[in-house]
Tab-separated table of C-alpha atoms in Angstrom:
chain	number	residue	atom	x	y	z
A	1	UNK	CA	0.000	0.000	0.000
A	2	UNK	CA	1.293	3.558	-0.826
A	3	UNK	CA	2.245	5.615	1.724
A	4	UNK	CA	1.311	9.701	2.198
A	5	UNK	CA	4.862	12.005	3.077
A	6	UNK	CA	3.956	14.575	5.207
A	7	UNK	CA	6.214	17.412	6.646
A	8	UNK	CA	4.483	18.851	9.849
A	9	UNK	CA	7.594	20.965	11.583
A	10	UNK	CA	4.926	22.204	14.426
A	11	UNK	CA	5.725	18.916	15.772
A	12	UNK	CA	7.976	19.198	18.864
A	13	UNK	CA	5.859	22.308	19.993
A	14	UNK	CA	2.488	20.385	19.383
A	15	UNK	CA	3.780	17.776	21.341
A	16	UNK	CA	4.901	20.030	24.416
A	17	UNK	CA	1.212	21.407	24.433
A	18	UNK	CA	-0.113	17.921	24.124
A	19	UNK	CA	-3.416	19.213	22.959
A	20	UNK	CA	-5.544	17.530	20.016
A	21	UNK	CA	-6.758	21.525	19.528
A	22	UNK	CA	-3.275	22.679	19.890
A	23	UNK	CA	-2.810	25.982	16.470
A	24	UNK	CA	0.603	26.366	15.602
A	25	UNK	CA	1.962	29.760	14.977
A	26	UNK	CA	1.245	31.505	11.505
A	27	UNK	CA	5.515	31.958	10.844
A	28	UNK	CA	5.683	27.850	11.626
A	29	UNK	CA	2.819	26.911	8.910
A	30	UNK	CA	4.374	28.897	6.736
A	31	UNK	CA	7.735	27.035	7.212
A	32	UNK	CA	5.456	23.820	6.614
A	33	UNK	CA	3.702	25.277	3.775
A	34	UNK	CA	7.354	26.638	2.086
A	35	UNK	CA	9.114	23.042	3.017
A	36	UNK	CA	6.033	20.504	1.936
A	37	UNK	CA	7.713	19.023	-0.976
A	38	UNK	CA	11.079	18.072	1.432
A	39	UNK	CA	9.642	15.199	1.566
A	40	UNK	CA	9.949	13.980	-1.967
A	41	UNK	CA	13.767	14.119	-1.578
A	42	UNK	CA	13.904	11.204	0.977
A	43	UNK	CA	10.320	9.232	0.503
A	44	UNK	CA	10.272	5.764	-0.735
A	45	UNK	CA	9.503	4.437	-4.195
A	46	UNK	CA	6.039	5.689	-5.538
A	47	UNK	CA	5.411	7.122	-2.230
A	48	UNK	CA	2.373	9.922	-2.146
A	49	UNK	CA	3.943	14.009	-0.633
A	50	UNK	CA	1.391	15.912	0.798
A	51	UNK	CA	1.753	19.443	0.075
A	52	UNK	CA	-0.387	22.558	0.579
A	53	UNK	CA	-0.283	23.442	-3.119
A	54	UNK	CA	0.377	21.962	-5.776
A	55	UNK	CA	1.370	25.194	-7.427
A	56	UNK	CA	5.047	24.443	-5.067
A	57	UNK	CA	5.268	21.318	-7.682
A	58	UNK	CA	5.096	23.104	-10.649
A	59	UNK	CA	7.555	26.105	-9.439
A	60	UNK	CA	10.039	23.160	-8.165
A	61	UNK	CA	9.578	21.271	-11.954
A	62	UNK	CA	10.882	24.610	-13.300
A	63	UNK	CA	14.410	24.713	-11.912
A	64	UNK	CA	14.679	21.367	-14.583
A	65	UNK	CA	16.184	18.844	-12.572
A	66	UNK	CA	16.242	15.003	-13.667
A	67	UNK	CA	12.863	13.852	-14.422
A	68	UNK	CA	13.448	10.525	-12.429
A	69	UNK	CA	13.926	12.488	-9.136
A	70	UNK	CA	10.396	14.223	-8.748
A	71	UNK	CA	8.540	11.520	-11.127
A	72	UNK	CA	9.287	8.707	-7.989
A	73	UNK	CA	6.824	10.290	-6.100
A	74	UNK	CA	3.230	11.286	-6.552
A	75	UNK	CA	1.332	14.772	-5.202
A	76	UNK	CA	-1.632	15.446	-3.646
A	77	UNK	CA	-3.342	18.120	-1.439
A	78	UNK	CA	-5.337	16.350	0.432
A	79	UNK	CA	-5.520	13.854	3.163
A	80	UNK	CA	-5.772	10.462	2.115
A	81	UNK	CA	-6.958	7.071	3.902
A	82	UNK	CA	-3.268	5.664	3.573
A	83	UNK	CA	-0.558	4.634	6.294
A	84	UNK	CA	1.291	8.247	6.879
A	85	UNK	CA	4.891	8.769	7.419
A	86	UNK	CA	5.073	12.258	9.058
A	87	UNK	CA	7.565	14.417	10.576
A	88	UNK	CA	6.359	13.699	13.882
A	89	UNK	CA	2.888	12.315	15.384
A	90	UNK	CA	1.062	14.413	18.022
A	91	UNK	CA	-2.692	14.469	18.696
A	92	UNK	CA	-3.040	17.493	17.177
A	93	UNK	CA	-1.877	16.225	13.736
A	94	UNK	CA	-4.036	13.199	15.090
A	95	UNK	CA	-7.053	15.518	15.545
A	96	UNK	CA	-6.483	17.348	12.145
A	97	UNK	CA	-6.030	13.606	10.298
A	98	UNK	CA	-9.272	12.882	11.817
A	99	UNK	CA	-11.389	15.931	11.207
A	100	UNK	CA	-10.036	15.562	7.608
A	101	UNK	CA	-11.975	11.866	7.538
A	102	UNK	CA	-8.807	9.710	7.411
A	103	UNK	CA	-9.151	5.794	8.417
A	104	UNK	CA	-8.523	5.149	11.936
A	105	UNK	CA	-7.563	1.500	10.465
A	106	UNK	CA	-4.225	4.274	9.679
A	107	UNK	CA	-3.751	6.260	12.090
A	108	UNK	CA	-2.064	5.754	16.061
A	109	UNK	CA	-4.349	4.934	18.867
A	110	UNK	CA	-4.866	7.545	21.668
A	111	UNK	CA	-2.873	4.768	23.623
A	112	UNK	CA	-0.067	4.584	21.355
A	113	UNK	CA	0.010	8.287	21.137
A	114	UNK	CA	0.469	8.586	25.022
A	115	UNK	CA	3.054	6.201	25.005
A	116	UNK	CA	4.868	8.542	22.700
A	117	UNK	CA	4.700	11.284	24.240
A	118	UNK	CA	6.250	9.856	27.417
A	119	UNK	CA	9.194	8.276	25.295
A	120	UNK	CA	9.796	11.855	23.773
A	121	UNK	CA	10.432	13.592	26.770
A	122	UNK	CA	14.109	14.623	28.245
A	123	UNK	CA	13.565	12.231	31.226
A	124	UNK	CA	14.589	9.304	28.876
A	125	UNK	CA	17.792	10.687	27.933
A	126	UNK	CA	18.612	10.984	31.915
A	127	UNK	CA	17.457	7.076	31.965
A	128	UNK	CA	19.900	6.077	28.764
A	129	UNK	CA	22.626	8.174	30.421
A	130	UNK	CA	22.655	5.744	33.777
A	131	UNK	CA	22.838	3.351	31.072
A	132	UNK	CA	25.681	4.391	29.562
A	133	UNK	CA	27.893	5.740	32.082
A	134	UNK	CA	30.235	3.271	32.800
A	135	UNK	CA	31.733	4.103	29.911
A	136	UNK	CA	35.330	6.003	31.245
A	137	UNK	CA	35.031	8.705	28.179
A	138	UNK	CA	32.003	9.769	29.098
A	139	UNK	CA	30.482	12.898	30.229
A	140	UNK	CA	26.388	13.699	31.468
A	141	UNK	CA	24.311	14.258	33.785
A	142	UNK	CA	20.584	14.646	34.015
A	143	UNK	CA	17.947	14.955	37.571
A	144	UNK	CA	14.390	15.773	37.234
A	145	UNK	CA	14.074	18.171	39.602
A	146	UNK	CA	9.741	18.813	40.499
A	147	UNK	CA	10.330	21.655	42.442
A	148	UNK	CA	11.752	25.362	42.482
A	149	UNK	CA	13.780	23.697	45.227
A	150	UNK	CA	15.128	21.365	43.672
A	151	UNK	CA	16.277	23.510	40.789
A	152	UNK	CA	18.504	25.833	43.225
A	153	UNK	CA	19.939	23.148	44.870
A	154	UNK	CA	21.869	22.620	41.399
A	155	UNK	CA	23.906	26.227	41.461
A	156	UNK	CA	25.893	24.869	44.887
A	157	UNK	CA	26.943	21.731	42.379
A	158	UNK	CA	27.940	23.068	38.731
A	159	UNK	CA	29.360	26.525	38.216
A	160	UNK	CA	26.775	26.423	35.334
A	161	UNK	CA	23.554	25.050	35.008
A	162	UNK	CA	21.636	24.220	31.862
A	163	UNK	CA	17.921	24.021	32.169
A	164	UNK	CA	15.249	22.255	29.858
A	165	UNK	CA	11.545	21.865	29.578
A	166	UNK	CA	10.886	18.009	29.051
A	167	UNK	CA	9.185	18.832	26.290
A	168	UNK	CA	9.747	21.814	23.808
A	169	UNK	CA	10.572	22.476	20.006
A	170	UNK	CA	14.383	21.975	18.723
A	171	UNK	CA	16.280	24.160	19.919
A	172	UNK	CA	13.829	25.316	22.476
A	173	UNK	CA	12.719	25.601	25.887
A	174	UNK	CA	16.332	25.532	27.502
A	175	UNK	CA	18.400	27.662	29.870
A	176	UNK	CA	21.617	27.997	30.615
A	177	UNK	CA	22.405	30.063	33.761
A	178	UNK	CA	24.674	30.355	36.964
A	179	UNK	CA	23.825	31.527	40.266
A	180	UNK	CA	24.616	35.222	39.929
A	181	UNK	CA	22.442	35.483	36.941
A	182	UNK	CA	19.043	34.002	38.528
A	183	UNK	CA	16.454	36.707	38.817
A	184	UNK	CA	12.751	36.677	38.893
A	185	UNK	CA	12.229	35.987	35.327
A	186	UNK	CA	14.239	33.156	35.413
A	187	UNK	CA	12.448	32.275	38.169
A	188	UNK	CA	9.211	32.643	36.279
A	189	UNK	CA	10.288	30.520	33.522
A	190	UNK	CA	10.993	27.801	35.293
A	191	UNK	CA	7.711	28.388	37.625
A	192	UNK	CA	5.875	27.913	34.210
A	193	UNK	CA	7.644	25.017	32.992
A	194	UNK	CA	6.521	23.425	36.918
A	195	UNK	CA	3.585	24.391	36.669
A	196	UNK	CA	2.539	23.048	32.533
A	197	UNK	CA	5.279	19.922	31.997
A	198	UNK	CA	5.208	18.955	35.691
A	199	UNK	CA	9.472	18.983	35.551
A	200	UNK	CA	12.461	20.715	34.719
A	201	UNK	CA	15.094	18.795	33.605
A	202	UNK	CA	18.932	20.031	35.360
A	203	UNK	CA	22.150	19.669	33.657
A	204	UNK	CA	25.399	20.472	34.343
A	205	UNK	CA	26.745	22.918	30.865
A	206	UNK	CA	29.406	21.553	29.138
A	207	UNK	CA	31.891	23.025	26.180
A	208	UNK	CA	30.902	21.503	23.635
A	209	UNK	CA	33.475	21.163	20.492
A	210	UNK	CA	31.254	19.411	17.920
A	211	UNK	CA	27.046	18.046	17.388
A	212	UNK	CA	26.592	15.159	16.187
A	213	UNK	CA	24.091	12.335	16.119
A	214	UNK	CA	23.577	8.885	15.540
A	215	UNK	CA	20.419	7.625	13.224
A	216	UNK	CA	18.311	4.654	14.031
A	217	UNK	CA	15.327	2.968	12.640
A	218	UNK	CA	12.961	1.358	15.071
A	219	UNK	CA	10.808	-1.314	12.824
A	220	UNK	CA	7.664	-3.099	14.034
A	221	UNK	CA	8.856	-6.014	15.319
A	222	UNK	CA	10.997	-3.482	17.762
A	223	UNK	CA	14.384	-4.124	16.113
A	224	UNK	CA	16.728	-0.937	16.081
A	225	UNK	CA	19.253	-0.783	12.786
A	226	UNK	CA	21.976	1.775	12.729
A	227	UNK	CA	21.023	4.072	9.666
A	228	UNK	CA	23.841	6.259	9.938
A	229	UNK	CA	25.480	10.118	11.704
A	230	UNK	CA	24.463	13.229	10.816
A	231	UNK	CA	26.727	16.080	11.884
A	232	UNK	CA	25.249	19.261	12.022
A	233	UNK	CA	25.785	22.757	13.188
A	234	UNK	CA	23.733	24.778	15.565
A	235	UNK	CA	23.935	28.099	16.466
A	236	UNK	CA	24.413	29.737	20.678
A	237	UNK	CA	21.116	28.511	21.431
A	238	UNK	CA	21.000	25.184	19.906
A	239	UNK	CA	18.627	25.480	17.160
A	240	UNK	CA	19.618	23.805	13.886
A	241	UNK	CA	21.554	25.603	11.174
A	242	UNK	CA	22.600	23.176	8.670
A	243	UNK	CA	23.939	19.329	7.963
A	244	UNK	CA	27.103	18.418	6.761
A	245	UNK	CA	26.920	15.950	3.566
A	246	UNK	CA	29.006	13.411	4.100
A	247	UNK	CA	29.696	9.628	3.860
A	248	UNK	CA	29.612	7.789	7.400
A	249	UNK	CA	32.892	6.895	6.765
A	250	UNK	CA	34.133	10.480	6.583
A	251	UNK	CA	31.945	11.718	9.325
A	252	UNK	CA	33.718	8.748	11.112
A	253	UNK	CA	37.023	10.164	10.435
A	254	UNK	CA	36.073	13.751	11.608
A	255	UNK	CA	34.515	12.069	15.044
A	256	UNK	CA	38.032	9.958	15.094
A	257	UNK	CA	39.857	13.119	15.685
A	258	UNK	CA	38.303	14.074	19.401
A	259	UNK	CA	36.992	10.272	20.063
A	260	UNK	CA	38.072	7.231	18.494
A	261	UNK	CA	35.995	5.183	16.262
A	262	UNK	CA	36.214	1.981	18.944
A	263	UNK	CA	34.732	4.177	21.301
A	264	UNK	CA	32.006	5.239	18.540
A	265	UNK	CA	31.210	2.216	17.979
A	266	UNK	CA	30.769	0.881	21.242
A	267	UNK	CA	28.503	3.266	22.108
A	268	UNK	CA	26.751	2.631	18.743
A	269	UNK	CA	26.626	-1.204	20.027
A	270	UNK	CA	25.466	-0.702	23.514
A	271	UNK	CA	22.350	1.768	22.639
A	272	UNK	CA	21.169	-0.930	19.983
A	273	UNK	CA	20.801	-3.109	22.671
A	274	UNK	CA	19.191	-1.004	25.032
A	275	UNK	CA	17.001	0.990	22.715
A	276	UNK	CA	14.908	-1.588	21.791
A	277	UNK	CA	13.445	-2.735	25.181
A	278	UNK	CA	12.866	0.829	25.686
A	279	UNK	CA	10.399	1.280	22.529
A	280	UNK	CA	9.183	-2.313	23.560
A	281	UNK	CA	6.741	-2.145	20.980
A	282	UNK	CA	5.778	1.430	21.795
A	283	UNK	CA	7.329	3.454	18.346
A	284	UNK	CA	8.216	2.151	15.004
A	285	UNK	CA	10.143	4.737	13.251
A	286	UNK	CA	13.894	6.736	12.836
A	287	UNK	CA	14.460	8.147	15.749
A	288	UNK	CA	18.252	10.375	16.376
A	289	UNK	CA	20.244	10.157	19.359
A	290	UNK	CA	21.997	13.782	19.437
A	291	UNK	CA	25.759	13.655	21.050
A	292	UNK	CA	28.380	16.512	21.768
A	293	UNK	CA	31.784	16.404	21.971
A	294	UNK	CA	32.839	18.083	24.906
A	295	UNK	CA	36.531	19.129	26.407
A	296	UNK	CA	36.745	19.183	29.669
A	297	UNK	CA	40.322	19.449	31.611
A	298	UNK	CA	42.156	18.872	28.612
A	299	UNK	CA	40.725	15.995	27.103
A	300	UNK	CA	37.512	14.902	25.128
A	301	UNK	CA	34.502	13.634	26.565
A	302	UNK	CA	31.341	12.283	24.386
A	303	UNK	CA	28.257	13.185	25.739
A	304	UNK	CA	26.335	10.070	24.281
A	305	UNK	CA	22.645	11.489	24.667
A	306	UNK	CA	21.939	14.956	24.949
A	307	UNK	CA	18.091	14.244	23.120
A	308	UNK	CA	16.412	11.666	21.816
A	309	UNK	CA	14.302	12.893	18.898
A	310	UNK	CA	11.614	10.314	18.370
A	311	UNK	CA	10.849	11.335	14.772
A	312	UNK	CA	11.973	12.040	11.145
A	313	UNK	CA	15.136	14.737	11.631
A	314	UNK	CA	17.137	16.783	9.299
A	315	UNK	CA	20.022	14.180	9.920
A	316	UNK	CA	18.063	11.602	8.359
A	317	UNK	CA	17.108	13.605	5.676
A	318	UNK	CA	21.416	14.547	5.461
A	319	UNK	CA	22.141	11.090	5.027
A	320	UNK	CA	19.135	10.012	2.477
A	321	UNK	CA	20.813	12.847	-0.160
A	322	UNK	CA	24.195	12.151	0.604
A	323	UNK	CA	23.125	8.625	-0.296
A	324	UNK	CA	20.829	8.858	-3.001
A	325	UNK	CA	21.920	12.255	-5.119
A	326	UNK	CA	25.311	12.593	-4.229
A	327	UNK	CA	28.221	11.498	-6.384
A	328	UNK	CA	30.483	8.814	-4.503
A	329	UNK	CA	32.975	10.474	-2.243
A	330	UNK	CA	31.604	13.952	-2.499
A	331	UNK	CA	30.982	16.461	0.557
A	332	UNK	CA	28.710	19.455	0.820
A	333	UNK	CA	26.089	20.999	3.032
A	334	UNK	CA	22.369	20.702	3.809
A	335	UNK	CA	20.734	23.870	4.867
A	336	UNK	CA	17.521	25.593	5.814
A	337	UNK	CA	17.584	29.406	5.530
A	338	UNK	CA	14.878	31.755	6.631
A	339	UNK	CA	14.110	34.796	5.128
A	340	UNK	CA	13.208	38.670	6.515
A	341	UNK	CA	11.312	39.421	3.299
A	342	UNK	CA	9.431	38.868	0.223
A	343	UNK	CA	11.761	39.016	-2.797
A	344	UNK	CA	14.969	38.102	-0.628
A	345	UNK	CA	14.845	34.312	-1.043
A	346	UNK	CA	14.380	34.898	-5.047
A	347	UNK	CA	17.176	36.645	-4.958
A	348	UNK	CA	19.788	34.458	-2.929
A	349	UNK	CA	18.269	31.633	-5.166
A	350	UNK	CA	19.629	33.165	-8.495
A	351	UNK	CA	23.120	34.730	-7.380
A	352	UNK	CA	23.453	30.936	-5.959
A	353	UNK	CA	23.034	29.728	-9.333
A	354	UNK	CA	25.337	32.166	-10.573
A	355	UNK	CA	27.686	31.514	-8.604
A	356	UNK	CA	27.711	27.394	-8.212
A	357	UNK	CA	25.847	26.257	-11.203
A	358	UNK	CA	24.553	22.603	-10.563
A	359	UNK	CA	26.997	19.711	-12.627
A	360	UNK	CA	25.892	16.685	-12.695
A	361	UNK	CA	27.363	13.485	-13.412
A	362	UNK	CA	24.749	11.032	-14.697
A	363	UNK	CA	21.807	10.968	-11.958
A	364	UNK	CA	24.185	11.971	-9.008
A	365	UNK	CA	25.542	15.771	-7.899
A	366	UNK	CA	28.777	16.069	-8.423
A	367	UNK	CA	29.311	20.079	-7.629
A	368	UNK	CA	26.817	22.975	-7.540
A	369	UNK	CA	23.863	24.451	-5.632
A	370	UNK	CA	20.562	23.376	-5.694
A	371	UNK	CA	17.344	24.144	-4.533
A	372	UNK	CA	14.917	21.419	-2.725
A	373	UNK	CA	12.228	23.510	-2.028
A	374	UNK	CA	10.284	26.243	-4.595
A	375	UNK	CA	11.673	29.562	-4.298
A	376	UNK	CA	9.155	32.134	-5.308
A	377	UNK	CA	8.387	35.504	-4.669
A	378	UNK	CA	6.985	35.510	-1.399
A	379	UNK	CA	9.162	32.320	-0.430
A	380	UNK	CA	10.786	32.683	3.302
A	381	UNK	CA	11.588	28.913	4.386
A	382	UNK	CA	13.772	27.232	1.831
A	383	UNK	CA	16.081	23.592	1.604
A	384	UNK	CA	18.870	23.664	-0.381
A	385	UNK	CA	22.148	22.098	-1.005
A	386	UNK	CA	25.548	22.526	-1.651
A	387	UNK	CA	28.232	20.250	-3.404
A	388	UNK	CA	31.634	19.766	-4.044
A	389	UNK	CA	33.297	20.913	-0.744
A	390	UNK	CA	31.831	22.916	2.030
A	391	UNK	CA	31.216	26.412	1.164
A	392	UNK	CA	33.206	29.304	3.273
A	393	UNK	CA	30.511	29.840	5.964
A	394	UNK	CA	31.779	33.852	5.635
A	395	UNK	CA	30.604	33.970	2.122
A	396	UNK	CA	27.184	32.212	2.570
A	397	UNK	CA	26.605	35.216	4.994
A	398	UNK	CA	27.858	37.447	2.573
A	399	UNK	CA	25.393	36.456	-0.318
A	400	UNK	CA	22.734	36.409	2.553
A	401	UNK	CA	23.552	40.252	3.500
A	402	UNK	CA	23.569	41.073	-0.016
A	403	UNK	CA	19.949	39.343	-0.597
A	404	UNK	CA	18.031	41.458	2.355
């Protein structure tokens, strides 16, 4: 049976609410409106994308690309009775899949959902840390703390303490202070956090050198398979800038150089045993276990599991095109770029061109830029890639500037 593609990014903050009538925020469906057709890039075989308009299609057929990479998929704006492979289930996309008269026969149960939710929150990563700690080249820590109490109590132990909601978009719903810098609105924040999520998660902070994840696929008869790393970027307050695109073997060798590949691999070994009586039957899926490197007194530390992210992630998607478009031994980036203004992404799209035209060497990328998402006039969210060696980071802020 086919299966419908569908990119909901609300996902993480749907979650955190936990409310089938939960209404994302108008600049986050328009990120899932200008990113729909992402999904076409790593979907299955004759798989079916769900996009807002099929108007995206037509603007994305226009930047002529290969006919066999859009023409293994099929479109549709509407919500069909078929098994769904989104971004991330919630009950509000459960609500909204229901309203819309989809098969229950295909959609979670209000039990499974539950279960989800529970799995998804920070308190797991403090139970695969225990887990994992024996391990002597590891670093983290994680308490639950229930009470404004509790929270204090941290600032006598770490000279810096990083906060978290259990739940809370990428990037989101985190903290990092010290003693001398707690005031009354940190105060209120975590207050709030108490008093909706039940928890806040302490940590001690850490200097991180390098993010990085490991990609597993949970299937339904609860066995976990490696799919791969993903190492990405993210800016001071830990949302996601970009993925580099890479082989596993040469992410490997740029892990190697703060922790060595035994030690990767060990962990690697150790959560695919653990992971699965975990799930027990409770998520069927990829799921991403995000790591730092950390240096602490000298050395390097891995942090083995800072989040779990029980859902499609942008690694995933990293190591899908560096698999299925890229030419053999290449390297480039993945990004997602946001945009102030109408016009601005048009622009940035054709001085890209300009300046790395897309080669291509039979069905695979070989060098170049290229667009995975429309860019149109009024476009602010947009996917794109870059080949043949990572581009200066300076000068993709310079075309940027030059854009807005």
């Amino acid at each position: 049976m086919k299966k419908i593609y569908f990119f909901n990014p609300e996902h993480d903050m749907a979650l955190a609410n936990f409310s089938c009538f939960y209404k994302a925020p108008a600049e986050i469906i328009r990120m899932a409106d200008d990113l729909s057709v992402l999904p076409a890039w790593y979907a299955d075989e004759e798989a079916v994308i769900k996009v807002d308009s099929l108007s995206r299609v037509e603007a994305l057929s226009c930047e002529d690309l290969p006919d066999e990479w859009l023409s293994r998929v099929e479109w549709t704006t509407k919500f069909l009775s078929y098994p769904y492979e989104v971004w991330g289930w919630n009950p509000a996309l459960l609500h909204r899949l229901r309203e819309a008269g989809v098969n229950e026969n295909v959609l979670l149960s209000d039990e499974a959902m539950k279960r989800i939710q529970i799995l998804s929150g920070r308190q797991c990563c403090r139970d695969v840390l225990k887990m994992l700690s024996d391990f002597d080249f590891v670093c983290g820590e994680s308490y639950v703390c229930t009470t404004l109490e509790e929270v204090k109590k941290y600032f006598s132990v770490w000279d810096k303490v990083v906060l978290k909601a259990p739940w809370s978009g990428s990037g989101r719903g985190l903290l990092m202070i010290d003693s001398m810098h707690w005031n009354r609105s940190a105060e209120g924040w975590v207050s709030r956090i108490l008093r909706t999520q039940k928890a806040v998660i302490a940590e001690p902070y850490y200097r991180r050198q390098l993010d990085f994840a490991m990609e597993f696929f949970c299937d339904e008869k609860n066995s976990v398979k490696f799919i791969g790393y993903s190492l990405f970027e993210t800016d001071t307050r830990g949302s996601y800038k970009g993925n580099l695109l890479a082989s596993d073997r040469q992410i490997e060798q740029i892990l190697s150089h703060y922790i060595s590949i035994d030690k990767l691999h060990a962990v690697r070994e150790r959560l695919m045993m653990l992971l699965p009586a975990l799930f027990a039957g409770n998520y069927c899926g990829y799921f991403g276990v995000d790591m730092m490197v950390c240096e602490e007194e000298n050395t390097f530390l891995l942090h083995p599991c800072v989040e779990i992210n029980l859902r499609m992630n942008m690694g995933v998607v990293a190591h899908v095109l560096t698999e299925r478009y890229l030419y053999p031994g290449s390297q480039g980036q993945f990004s997602i770029e946001y945009y102030n203004a109408d016009g601005d992404a048009l622009k940035f799209h054709s001085e890209m061109k300009r300046l790395f035209p897309l080669q291509l060497d039979g069905r695979f990328i070989k060098n170049g830029y290229l667009s995975l998402t429309p860019v149109c006039e009024n476009t602010r969210y947009q996917a794109f890639v870059l080949t043949g060696g990572r581009m200066n980071e300076n000068l993709l802020c310079d075309i940027l500037h030059k854009t807005q």
